[in-house]
PDB file of C-alpha atoms in Angstrom:
ATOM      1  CA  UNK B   1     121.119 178.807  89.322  1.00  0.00           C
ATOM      2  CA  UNK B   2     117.834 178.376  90.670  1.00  0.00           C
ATOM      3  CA  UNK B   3     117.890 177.686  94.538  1.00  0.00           C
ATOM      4  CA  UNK B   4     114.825 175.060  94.377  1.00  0.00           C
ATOM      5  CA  UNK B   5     116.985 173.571  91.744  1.00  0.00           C
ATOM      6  CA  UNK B   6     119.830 173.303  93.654  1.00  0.00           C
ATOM      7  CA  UNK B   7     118.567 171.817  96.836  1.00  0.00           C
ATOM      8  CA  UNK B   8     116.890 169.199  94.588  1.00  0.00           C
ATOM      9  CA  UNK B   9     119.855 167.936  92.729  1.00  0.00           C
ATOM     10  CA  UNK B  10     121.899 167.890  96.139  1.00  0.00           C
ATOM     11  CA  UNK B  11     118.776 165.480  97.403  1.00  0.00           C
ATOM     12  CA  UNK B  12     119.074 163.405  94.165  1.00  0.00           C
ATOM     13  CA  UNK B  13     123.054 162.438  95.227  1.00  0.00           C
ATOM     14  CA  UNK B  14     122.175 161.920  98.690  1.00  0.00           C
ATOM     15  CA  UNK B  15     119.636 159.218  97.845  1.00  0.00           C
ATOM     16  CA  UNK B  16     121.439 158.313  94.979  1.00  0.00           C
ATOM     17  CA  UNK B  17     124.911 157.539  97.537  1.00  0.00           C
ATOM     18  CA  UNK B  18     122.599 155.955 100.568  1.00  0.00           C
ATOM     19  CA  UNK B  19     121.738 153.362  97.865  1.00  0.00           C
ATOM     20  CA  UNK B  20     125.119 152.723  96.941  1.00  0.00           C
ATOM     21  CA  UNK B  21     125.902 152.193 100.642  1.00  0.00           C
ATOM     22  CA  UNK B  22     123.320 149.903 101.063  1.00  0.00           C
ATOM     23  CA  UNK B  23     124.601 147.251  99.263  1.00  0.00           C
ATOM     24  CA  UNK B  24     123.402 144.676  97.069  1.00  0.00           C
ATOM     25  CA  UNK B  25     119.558 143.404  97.461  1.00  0.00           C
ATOM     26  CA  UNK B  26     119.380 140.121  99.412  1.00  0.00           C
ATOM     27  CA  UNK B  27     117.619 137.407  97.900  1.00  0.00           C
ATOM     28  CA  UNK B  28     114.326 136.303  99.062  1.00  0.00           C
ATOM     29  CA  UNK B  29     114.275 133.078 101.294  1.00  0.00           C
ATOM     30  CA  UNK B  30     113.420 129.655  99.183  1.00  0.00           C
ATOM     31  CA  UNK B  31     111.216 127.424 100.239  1.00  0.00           C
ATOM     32  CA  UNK B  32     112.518 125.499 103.223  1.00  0.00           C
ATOM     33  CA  UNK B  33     113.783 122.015 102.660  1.00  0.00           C
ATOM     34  CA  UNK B  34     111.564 119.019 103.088  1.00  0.00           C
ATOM     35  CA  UNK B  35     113.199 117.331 106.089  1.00  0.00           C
ATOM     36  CA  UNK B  36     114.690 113.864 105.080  1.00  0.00           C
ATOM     37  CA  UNK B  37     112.499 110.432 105.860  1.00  0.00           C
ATOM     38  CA  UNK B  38     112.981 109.307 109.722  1.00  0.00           C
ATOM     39  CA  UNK B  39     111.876 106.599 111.627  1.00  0.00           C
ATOM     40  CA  UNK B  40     112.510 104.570 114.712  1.00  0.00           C
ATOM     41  CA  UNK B  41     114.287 101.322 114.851  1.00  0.00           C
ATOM     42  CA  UNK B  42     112.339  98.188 113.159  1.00  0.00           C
ATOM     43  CA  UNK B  43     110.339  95.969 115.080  1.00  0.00           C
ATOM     44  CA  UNK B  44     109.484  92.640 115.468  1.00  0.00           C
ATOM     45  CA  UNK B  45     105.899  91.984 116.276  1.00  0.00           C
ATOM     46  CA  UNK B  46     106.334  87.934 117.467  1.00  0.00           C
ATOM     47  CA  UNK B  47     103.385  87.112 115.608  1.00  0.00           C
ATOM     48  CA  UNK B  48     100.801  88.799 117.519  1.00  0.00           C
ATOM     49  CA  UNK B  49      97.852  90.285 115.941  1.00  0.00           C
ATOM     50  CA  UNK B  50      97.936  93.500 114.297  1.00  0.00           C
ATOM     51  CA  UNK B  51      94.987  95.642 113.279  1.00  0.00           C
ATOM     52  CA  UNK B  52      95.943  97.890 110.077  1.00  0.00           C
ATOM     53  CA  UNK B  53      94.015 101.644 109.540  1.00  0.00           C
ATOM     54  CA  UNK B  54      93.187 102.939 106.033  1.00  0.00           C
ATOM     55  CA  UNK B  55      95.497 105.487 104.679  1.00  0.00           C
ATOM     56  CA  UNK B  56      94.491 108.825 105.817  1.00  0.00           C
ATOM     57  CA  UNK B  57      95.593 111.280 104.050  1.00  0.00           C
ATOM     58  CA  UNK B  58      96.541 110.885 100.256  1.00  0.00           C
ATOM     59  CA  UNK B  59      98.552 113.739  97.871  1.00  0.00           C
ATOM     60  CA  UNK B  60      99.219 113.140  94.512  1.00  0.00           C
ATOM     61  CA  UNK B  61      99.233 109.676  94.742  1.00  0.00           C
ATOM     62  CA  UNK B  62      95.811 108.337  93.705  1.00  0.00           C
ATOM     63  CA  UNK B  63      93.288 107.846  95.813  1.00  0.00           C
ATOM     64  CA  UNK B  64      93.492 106.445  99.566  1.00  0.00           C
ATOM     65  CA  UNK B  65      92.370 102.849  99.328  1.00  0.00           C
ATOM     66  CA  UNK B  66      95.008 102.237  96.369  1.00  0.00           C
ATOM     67  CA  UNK B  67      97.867 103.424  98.976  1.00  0.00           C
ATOM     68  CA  UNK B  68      96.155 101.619 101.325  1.00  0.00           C
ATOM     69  CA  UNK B  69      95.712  98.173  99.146  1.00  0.00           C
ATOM     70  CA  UNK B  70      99.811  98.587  98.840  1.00  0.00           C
ATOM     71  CA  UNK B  71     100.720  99.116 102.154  1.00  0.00           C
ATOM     72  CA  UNK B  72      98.824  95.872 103.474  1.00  0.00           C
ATOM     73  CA  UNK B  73     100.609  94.085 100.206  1.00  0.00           C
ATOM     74  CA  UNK B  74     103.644  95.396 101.084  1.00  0.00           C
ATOM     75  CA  UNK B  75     103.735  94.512 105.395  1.00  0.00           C
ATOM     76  CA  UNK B  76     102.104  91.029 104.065  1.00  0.00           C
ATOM     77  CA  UNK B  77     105.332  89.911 101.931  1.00  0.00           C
ATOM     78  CA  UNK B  78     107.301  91.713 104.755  1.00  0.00           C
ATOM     79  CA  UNK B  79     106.425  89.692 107.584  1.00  0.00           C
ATOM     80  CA  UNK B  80     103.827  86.911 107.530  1.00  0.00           C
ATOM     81  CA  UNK B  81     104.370  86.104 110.919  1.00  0.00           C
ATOM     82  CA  UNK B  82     102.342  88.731 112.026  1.00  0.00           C
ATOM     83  CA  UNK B  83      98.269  87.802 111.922  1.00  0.00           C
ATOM     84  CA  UNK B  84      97.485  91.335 110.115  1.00  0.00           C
ATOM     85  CA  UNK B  85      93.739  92.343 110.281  1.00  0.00           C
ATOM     86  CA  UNK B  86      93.024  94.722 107.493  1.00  0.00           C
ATOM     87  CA  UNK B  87      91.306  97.650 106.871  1.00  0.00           C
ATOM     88  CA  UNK B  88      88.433  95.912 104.859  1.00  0.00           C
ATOM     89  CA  UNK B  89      87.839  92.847 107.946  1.00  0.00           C
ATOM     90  CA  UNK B  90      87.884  95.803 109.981  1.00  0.00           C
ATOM     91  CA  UNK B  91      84.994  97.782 108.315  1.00  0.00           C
ATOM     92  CA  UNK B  92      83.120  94.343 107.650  1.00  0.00           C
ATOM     93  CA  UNK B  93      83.114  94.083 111.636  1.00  0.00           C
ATOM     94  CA  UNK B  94      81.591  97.107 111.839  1.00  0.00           C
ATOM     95  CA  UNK B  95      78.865  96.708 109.436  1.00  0.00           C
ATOM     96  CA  UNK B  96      78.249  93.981 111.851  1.00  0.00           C
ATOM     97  CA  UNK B  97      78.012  96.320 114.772  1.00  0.00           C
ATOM     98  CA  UNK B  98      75.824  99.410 113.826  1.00  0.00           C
ATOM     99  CA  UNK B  99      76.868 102.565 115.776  1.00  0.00           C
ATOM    100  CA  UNK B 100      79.828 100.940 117.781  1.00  0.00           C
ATOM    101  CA  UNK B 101      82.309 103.531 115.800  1.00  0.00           C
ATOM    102  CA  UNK B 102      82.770 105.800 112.853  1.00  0.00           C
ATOM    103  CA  UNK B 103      84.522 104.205 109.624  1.00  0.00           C
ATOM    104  CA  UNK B 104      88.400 104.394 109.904  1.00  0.00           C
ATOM    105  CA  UNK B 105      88.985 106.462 107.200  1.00  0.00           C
ATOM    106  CA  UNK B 106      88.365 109.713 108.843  1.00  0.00           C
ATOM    107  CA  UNK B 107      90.072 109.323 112.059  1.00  0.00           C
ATOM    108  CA  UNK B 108      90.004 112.151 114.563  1.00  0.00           C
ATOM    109  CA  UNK B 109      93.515 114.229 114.345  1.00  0.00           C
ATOM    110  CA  UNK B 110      95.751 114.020 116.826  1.00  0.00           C
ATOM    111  CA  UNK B 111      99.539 115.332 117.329  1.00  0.00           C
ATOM    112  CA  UNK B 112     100.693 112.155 118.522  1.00  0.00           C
ATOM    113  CA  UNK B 113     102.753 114.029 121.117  1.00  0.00           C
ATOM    114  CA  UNK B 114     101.506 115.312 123.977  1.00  0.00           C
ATOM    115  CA  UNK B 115     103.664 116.448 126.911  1.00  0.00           C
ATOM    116  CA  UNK B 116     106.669 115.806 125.188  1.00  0.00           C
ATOM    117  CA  UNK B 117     105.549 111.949 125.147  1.00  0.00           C
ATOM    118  CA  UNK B 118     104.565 110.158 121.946  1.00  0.00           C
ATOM    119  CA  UNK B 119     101.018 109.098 122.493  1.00  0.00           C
ATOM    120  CA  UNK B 120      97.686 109.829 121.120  1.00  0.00           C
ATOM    121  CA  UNK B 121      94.515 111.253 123.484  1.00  0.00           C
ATOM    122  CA  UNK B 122      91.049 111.267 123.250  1.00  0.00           C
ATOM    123  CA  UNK B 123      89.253 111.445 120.828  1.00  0.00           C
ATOM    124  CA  UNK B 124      91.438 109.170 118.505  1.00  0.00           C
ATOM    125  CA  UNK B 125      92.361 106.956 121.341  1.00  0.00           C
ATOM    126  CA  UNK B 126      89.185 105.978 122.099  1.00  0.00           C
ATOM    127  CA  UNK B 127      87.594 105.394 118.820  1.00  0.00           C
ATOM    128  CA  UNK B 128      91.405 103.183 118.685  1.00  0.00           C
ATOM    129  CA  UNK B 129      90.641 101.408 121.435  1.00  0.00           C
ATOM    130  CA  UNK B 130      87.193 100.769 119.823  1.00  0.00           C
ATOM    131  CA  UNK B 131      88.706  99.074 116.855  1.00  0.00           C
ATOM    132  CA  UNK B 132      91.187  97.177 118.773  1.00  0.00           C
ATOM    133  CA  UNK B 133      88.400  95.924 120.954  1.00  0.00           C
ATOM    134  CA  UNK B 134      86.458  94.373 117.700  1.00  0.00           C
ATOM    135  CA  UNK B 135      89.109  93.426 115.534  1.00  0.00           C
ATOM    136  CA  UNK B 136      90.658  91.424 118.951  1.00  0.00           C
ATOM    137  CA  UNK B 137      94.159  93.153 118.563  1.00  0.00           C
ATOM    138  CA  UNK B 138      96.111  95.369 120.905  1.00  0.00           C
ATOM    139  CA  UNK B 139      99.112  96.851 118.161  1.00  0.00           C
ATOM    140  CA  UNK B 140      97.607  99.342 115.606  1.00  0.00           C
ATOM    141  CA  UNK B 141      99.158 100.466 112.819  1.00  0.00           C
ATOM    142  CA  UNK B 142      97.919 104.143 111.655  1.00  0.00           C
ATOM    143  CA  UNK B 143      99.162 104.788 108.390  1.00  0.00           C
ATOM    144  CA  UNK B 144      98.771 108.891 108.765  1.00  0.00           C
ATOM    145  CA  UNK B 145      99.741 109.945 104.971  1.00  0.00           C
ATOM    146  CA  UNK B 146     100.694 108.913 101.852  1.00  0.00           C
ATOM    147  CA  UNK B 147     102.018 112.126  99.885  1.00  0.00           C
ATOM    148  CA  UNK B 148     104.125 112.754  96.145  1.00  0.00           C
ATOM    149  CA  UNK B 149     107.136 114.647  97.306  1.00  0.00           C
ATOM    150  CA  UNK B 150     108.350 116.525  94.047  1.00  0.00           C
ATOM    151  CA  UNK B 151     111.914 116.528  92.986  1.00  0.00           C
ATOM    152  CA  UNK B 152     114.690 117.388  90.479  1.00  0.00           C
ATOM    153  CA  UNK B 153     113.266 115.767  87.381  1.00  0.00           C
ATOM    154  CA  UNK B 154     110.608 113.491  88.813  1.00  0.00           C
ATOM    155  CA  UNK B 155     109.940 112.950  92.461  1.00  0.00           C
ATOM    156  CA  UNK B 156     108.961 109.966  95.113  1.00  0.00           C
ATOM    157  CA  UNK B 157     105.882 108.825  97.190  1.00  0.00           C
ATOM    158  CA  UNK B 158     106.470 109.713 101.098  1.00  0.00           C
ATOM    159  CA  UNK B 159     104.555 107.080 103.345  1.00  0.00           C
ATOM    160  CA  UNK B 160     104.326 108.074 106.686  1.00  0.00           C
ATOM    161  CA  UNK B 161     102.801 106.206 109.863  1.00  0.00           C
ATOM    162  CA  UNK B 162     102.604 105.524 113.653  1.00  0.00           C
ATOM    163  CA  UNK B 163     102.083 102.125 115.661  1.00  0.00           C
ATOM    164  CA  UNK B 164     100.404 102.372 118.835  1.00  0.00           C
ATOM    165  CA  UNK B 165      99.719 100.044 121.769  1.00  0.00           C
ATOM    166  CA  UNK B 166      95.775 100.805 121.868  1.00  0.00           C
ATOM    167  CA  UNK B 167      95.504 100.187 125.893  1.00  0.00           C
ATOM    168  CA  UNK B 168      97.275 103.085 126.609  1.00  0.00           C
ATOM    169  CA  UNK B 169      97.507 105.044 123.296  1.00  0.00           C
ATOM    170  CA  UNK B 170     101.053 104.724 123.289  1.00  0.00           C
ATOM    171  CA  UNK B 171     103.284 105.370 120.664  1.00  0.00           C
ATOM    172  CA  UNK B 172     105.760 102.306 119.681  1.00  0.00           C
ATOM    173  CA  UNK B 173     106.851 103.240 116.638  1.00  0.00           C
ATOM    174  CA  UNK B 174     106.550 106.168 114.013  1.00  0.00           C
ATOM    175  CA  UNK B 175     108.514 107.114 111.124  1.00  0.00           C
ATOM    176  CA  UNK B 176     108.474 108.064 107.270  1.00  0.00           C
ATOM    177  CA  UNK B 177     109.818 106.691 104.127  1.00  0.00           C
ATOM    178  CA  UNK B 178     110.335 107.049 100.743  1.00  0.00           C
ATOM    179  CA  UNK B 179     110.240 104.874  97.781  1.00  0.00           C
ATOM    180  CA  UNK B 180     112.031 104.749  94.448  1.00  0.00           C
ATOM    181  CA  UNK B 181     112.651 108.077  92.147  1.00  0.00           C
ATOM    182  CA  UNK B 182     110.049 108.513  88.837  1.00  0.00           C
ATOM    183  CA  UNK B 183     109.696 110.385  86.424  1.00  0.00           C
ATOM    184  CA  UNK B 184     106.119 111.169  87.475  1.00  0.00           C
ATOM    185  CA  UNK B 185     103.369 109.345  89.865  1.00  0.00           C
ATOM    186  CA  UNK B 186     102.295 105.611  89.101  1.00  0.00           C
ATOM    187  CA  UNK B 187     101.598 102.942  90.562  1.00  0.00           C
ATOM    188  CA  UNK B 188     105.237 101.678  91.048  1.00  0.00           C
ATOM    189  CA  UNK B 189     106.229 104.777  92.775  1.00  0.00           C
ATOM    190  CA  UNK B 190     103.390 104.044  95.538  1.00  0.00           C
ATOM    191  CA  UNK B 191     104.588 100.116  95.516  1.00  0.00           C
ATOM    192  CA  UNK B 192     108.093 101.300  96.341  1.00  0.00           C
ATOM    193  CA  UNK B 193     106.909 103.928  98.847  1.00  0.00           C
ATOM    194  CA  UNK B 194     105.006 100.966 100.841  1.00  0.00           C
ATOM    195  CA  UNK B 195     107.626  98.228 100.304  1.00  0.00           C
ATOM    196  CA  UNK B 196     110.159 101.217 101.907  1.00  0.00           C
ATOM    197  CA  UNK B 197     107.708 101.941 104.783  1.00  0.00           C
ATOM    198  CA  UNK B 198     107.366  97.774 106.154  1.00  0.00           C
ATOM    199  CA  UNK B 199     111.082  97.912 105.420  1.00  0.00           C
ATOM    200  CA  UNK B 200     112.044 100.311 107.890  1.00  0.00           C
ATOM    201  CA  UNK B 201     108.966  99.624 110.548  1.00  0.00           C
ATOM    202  CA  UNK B 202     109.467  95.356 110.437  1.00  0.00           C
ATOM    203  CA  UNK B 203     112.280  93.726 111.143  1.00  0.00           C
ATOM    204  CA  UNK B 204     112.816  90.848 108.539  1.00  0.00           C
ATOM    205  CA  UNK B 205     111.758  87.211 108.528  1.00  0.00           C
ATOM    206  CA  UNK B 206     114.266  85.138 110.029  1.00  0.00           C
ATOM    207  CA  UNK B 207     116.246  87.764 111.773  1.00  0.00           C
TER     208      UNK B 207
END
């Protein structure tokens, strides 16, 4: 027999037992688990004044003012206590007030830790502090995202948002929640999503 033809069928069973050794393939990684809705303990706002942001970020959930529109609806029938300034009184004060800040649906980002504190910095504090100055009202509520989360057969609208205490840019309270399961997006599943979000941030009338 050929020596070339030897040495290559001795290389074929080499490879061919390093594969056997090697084992089965392992699988490629899935996509990593959306972490589950969190939030800090509900509070009671003693009937102060509250200023409420726009929505700022909207996925697969219509556009931001609808999310928006249900998230004032929803804090409203929550707690109405609480003397909530909306989003649209907000930008009417402004049109009254040329150049005193940018519209609040583009907020400056911000981690909302810094330091290993919850707080926001500059630039979003001080266009916050801006608004808070106008609309006369320390608390502001920043509702950071509204998103479609997808699921087994359907899915749910994520709402997720931060309180701060403008004078300092502190952060009170933050957390996420999620409304009913659907089939697919409407306008139910953003209802529920908002409803769940004043749910877990407001403590209930008469507690």
């Amino acid at each position: 027999m050929h020596t070339g033809f030897v040495k290559l069928v001795r290389a074929f069973f080499v490879l061919l037992a390093l594969t056997a050794c090697a084992g089965p393939r392992a699988a490629a990684p899935g996509p990593a688990p959306t972490p589950a809705p969190v939030a800090m303990p509900a509070m009671d706002f003693g009937g102060q004044r509250v200023l409420i942001l726009p929505v700022q970020a909207a996925e697969g959930v219509g556009t931001r003012d609808e999310a928006t529109s249900e998230l004032v609806f929803a804090l409203a029938e929550r707690d109405a206590r609480t003397q909530w300034v909306t989003p649209e009184q907000l930008r009417r004060a402004l049109r009254g007030t040329p150049g005193y800040a940018a519209d609040p649906g583009a907020l400056p980002g911000d981690a909302y830790v810094h330091h290993g504190e919850r707080t926001i910095v500059d630039p979003l504090a001080s266009v916050v502090r801006r608004y808070s100055a106008l609309a006369e009202a320390r608390v502001v509520l920043i509702p950071r995202a509204a998103r479609w989360m997808p699921g087994t057969g359907g899915g749910r609208v994520r709402m997720t948002a931060a309180v701060v205490d403008a004078r300092n840019g502190r952060v009170v309270w933050h957390g996420d929640a999620e409304g009913d399961a659907r089939p697919a997006f409407d306008r139910a599943a953003l209802a529920s999503a908002a409803a769940a979000l004043a749910e877990r941030m407001l403590v209930a009338e008469g507690r």
